[in-house]
PDB file of C-alpha atoms in Angstrom:
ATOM      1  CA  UNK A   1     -32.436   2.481  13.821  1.00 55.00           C
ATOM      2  CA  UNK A   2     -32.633   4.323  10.259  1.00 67.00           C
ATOM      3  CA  UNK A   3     -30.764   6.454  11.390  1.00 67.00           C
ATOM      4  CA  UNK A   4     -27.718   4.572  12.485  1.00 66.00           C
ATOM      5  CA  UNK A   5     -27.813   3.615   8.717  1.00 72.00           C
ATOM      6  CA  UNK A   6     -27.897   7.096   6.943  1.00 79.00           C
ATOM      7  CA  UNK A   7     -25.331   8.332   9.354  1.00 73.00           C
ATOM      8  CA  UNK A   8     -22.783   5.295   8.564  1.00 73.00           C
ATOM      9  CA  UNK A   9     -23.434   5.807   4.525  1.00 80.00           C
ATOM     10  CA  UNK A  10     -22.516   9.390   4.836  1.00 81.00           C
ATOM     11  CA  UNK A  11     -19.684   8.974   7.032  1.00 82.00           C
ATOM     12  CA  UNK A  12     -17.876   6.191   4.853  1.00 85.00           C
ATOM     13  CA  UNK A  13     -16.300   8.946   2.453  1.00 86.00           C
ATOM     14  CA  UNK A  14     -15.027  11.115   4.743  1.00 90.00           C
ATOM     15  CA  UNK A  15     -13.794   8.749   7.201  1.00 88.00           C
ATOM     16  CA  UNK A  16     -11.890   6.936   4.605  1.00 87.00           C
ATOM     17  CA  UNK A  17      -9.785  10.118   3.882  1.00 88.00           C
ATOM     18  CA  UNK A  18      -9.369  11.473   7.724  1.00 90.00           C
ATOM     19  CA  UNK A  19      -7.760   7.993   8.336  1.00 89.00           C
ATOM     20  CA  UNK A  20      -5.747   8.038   4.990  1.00 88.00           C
ATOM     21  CA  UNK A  21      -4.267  11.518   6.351  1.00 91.00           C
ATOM     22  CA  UNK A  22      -4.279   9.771  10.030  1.00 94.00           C
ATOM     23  CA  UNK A  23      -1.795   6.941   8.523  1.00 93.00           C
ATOM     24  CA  UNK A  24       0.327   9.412   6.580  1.00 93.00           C
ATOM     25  CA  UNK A  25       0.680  11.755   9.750  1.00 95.00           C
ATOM     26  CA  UNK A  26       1.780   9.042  12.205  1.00 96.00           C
ATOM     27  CA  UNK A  27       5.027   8.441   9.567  1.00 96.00           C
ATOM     28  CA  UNK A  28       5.354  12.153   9.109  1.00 95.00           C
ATOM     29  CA  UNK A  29       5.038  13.271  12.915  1.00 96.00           C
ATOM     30  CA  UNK A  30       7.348  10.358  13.686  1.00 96.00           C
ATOM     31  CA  UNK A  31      10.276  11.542  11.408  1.00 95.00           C
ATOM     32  CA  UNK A  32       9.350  15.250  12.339  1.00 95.00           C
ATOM     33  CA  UNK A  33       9.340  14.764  16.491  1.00 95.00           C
ATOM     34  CA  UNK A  34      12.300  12.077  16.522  1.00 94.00           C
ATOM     35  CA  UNK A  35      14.622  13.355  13.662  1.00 96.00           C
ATOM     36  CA  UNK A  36      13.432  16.858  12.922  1.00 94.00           C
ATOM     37  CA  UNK A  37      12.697  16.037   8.664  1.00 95.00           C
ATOM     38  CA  UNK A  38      10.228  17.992   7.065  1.00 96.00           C
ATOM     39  CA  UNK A  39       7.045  15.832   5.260  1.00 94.00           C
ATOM     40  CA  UNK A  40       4.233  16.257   2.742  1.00 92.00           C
ATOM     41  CA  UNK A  41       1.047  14.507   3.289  1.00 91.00           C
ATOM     42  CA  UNK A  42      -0.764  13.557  -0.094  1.00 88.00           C
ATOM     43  CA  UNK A  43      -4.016  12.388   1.139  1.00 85.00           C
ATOM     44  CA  UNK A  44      -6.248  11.138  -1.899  1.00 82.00           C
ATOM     45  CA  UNK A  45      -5.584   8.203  -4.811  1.00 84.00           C
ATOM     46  CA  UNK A  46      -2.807   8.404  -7.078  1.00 85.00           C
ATOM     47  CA  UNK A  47       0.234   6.913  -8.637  1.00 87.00           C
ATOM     48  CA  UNK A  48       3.569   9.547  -7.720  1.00 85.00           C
ATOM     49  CA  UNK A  49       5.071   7.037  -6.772  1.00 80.00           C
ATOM     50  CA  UNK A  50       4.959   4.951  -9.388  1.00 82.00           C
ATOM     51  CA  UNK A  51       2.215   2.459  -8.054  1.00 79.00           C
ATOM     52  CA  UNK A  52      -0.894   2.942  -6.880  1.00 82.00           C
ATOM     53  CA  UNK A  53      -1.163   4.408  -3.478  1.00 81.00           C
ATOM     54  CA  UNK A  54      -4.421   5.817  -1.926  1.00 83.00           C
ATOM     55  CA  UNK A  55      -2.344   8.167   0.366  1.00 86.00           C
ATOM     56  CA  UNK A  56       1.663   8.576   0.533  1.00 89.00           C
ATOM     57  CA  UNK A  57       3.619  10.987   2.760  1.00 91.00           C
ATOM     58  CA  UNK A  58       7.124  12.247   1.007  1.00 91.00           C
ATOM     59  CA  UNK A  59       9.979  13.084   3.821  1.00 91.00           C
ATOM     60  CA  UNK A  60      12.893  15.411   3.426  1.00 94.00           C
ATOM     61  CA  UNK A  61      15.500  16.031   5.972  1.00 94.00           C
ATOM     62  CA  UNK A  62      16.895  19.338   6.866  1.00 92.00           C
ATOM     63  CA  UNK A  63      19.692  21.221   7.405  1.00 91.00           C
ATOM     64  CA  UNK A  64      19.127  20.549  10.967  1.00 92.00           C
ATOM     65  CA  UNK A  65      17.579  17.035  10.974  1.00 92.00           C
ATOM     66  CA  UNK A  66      19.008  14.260  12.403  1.00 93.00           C
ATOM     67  CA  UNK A  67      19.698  10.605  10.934  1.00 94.00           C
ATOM     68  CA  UNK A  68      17.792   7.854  12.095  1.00 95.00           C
ATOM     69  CA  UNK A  69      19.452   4.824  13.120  1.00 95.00           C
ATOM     70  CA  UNK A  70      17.104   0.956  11.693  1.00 95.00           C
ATOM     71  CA  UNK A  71      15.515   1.250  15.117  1.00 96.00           C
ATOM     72  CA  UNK A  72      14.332   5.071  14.187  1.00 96.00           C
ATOM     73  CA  UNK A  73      13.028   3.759  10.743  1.00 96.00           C
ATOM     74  CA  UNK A  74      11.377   1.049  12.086  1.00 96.00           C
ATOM     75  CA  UNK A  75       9.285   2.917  14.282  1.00 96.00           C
ATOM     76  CA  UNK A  76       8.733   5.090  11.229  1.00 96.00           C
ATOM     77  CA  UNK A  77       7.505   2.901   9.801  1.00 95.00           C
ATOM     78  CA  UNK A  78       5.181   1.116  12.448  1.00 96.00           C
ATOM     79  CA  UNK A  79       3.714   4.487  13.495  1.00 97.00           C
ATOM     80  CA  UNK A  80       0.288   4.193  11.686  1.00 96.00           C
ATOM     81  CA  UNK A  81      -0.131   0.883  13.835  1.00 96.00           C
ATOM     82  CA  UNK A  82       0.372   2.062  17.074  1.00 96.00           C
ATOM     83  CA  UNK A  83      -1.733   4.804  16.252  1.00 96.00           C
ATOM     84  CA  UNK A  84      -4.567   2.572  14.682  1.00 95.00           C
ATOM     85  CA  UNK A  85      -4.475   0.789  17.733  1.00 94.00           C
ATOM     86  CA  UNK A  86      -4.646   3.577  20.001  1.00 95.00           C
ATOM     87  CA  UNK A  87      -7.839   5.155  18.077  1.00 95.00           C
ATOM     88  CA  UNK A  88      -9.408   1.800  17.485  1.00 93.00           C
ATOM     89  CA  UNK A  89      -9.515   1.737  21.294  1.00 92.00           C
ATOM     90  CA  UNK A  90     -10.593   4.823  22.325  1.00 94.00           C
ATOM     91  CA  UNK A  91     -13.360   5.007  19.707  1.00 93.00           C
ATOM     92  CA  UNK A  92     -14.798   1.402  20.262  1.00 91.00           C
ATOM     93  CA  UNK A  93     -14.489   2.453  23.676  1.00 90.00           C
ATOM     94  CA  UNK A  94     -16.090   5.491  22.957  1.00 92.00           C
ATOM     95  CA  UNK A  95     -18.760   3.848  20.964  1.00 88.00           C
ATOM     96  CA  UNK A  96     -19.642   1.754  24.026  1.00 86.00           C
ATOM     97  CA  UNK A  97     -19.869   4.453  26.738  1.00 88.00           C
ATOM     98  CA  UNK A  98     -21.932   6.772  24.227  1.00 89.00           C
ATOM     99  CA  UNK A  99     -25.165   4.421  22.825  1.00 83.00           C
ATOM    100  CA  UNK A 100     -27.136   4.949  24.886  1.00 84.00           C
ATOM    101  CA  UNK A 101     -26.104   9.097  25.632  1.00 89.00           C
ATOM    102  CA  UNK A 102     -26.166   9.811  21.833  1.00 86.00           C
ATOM    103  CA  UNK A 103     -26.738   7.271  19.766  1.00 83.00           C
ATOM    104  CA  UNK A 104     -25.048   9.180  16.438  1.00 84.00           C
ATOM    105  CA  UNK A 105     -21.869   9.679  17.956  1.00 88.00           C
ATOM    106  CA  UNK A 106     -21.669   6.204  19.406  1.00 87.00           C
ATOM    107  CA  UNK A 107     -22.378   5.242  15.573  1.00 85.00           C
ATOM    108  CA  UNK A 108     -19.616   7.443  13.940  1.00 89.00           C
ATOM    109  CA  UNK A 109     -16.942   6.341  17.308  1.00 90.00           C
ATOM    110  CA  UNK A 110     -17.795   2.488  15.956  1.00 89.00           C
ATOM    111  CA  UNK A 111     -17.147   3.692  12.326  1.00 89.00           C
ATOM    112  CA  UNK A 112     -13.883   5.488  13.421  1.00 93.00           C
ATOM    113  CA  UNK A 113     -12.582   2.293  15.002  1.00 93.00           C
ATOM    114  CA  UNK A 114     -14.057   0.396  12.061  1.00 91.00           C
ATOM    115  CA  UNK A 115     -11.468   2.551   9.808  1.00 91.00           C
ATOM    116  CA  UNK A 116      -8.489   2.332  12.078  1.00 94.00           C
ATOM    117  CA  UNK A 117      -9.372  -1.813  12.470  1.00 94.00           C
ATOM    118  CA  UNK A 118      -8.877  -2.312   8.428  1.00 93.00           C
ATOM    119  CA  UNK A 119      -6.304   0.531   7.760  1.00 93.00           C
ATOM    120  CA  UNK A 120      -4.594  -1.681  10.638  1.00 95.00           C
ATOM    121  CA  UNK A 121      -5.390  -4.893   9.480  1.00 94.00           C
ATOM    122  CA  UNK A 122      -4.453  -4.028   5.567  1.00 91.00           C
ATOM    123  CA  UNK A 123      -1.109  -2.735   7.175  1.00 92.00           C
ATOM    124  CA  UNK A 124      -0.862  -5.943   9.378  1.00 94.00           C
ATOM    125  CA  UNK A 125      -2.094  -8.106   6.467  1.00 92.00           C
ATOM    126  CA  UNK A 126       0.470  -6.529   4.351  1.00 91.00           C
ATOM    127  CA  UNK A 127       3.452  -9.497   6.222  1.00 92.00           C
ATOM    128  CA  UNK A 128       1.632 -12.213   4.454  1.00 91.00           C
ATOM    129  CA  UNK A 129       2.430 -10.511   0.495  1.00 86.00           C
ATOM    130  CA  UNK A 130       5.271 -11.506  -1.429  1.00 80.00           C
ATOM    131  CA  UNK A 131       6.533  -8.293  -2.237  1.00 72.00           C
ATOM    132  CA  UNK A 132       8.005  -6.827   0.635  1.00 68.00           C
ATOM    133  CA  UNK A 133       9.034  -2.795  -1.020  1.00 68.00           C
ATOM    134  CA  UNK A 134       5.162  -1.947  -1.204  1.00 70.00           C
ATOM    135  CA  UNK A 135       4.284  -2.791   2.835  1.00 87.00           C
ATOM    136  CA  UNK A 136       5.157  -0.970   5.955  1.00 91.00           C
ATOM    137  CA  UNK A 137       5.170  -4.248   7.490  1.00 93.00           C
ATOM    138  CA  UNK A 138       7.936  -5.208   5.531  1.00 92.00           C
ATOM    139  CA  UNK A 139       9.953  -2.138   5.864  1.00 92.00           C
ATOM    140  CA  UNK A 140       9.345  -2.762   9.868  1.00 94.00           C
ATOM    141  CA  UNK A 141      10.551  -6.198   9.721  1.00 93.00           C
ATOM    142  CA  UNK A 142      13.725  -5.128   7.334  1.00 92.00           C
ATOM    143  CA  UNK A 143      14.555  -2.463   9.864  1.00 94.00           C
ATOM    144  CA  UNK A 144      14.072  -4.442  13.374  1.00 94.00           C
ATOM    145  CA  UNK A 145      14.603  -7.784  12.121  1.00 93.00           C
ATOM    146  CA  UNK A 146      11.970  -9.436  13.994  1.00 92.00           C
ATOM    147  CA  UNK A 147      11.361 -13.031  12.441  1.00 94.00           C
ATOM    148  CA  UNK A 148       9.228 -13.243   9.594  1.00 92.00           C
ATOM    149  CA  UNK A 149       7.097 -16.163  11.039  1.00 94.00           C
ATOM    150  CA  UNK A 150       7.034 -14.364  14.541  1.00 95.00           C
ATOM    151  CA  UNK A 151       5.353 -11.692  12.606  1.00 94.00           C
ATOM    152  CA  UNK A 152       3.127 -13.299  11.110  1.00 95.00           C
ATOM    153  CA  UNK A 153       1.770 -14.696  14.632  1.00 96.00           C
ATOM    154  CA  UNK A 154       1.639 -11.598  15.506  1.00 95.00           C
ATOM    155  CA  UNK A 155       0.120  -9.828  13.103  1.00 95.00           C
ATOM    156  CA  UNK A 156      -3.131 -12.626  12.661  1.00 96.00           C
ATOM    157  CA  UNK A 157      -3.212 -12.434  16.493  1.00 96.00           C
ATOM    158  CA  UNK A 158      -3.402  -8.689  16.879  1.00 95.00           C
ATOM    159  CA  UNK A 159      -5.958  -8.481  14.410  1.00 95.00           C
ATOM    160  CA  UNK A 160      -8.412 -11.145  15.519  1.00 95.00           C
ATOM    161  CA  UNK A 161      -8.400  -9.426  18.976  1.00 93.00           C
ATOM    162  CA  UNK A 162      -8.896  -6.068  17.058  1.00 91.00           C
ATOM    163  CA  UNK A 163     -12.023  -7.632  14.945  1.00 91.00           C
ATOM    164  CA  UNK A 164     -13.302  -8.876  18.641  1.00 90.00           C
ATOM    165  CA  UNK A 165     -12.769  -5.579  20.775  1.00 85.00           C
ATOM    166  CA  UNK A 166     -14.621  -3.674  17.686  1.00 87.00           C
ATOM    167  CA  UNK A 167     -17.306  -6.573  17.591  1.00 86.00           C
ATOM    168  CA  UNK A 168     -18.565  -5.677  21.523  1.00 81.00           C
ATOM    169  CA  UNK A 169     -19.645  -2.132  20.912  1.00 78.00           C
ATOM    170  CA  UNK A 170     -20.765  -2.796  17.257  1.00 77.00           C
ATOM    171  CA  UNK A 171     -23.355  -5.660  18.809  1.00 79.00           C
ATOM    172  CA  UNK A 172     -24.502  -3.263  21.432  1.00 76.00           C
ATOM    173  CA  UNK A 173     -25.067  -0.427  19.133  1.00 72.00           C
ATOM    174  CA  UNK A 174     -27.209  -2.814  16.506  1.00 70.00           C
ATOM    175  CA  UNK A 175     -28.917  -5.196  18.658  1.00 70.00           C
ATOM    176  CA  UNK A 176     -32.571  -5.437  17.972  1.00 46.00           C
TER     177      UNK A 176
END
């Protein structure tokens, strides 16, 4: 059981990063598969962009790159959720299948669903702030239109049942 400990303490680091680069890469792939633009990851703490950011992504079209419509920049910027939904699933699921195979692996799948689960519920979270430029939430809801209040159900919803799924393999991996 130790060792379920030592391996999440030395994990936390570089797990933090991979999903920093994770979130920046589901904008960046987005604009670059749909449109065609060209993008930078920046992956570690800093203020470019005039605020504090712990990762940022810069975009830049080219010569061949197409425009996207609000739809197209709405997905943009939604991208890192899907994707933190899709990886918070396969790793909790993951985690599950593998505890009793190999119980280190199952340990670092929880821990990579643990990291897409708050990079998803920060993101989520982000609907509730009152300054809507600094969220991708926001940017979402400015490009779709969805109802604020709708997505505010939505986004406590989604992440309750995120906090559950993650809670199954988590209790199975730590029970005494």
């Amino acid at each position: 059981m130790a060792v379920h400990w030592i391996v999440l303490l030395a994990a936390i680091i570089p797990f933090w990063l991979l999903q920093n680069i994770i979130h920046e890469l589901a904008h960046g792939l987005a604009l670059r598969l749909g449109w065609g633009w060209k993008f930078s990851i920046y992956p570690f703490p800093s203020t470019k962009l005039g605020r504090f950011t712990f990762a940022h992504v810069i975009y830049e079209p080219t010569a061949t790159s197409g425009m996207p419509t609000s739809q197209g920049w709405g997905l943009v910027s939604i991208m890192p959720r899907i994707v933190n939904g899709v990886f918070l699933m396969a790793a909790a699921t993951l985690a599950a299948v593998l505890r009793t195979v190999s119980p280190v692996a199952a340990v670092l799948c929880a821990l990579f669903a643990a990291c897409n689960l708050v990079d998803f519920s920060v993101g989520m979270a982000g609907i509730f702030r009152k300054d809507p430029n600094q969220s991708d939430i926001w940017r979402f809801q400015a490009y779709i239109g969805v109802d604020v209040y709708k997505l505010r159900w939505l986004a406590v919803i989604s992440i309750l049942l995120g906090w559950v799924f993650l809670a199954i393999p988590t209790y199975l991996l730590f029970k005494v």
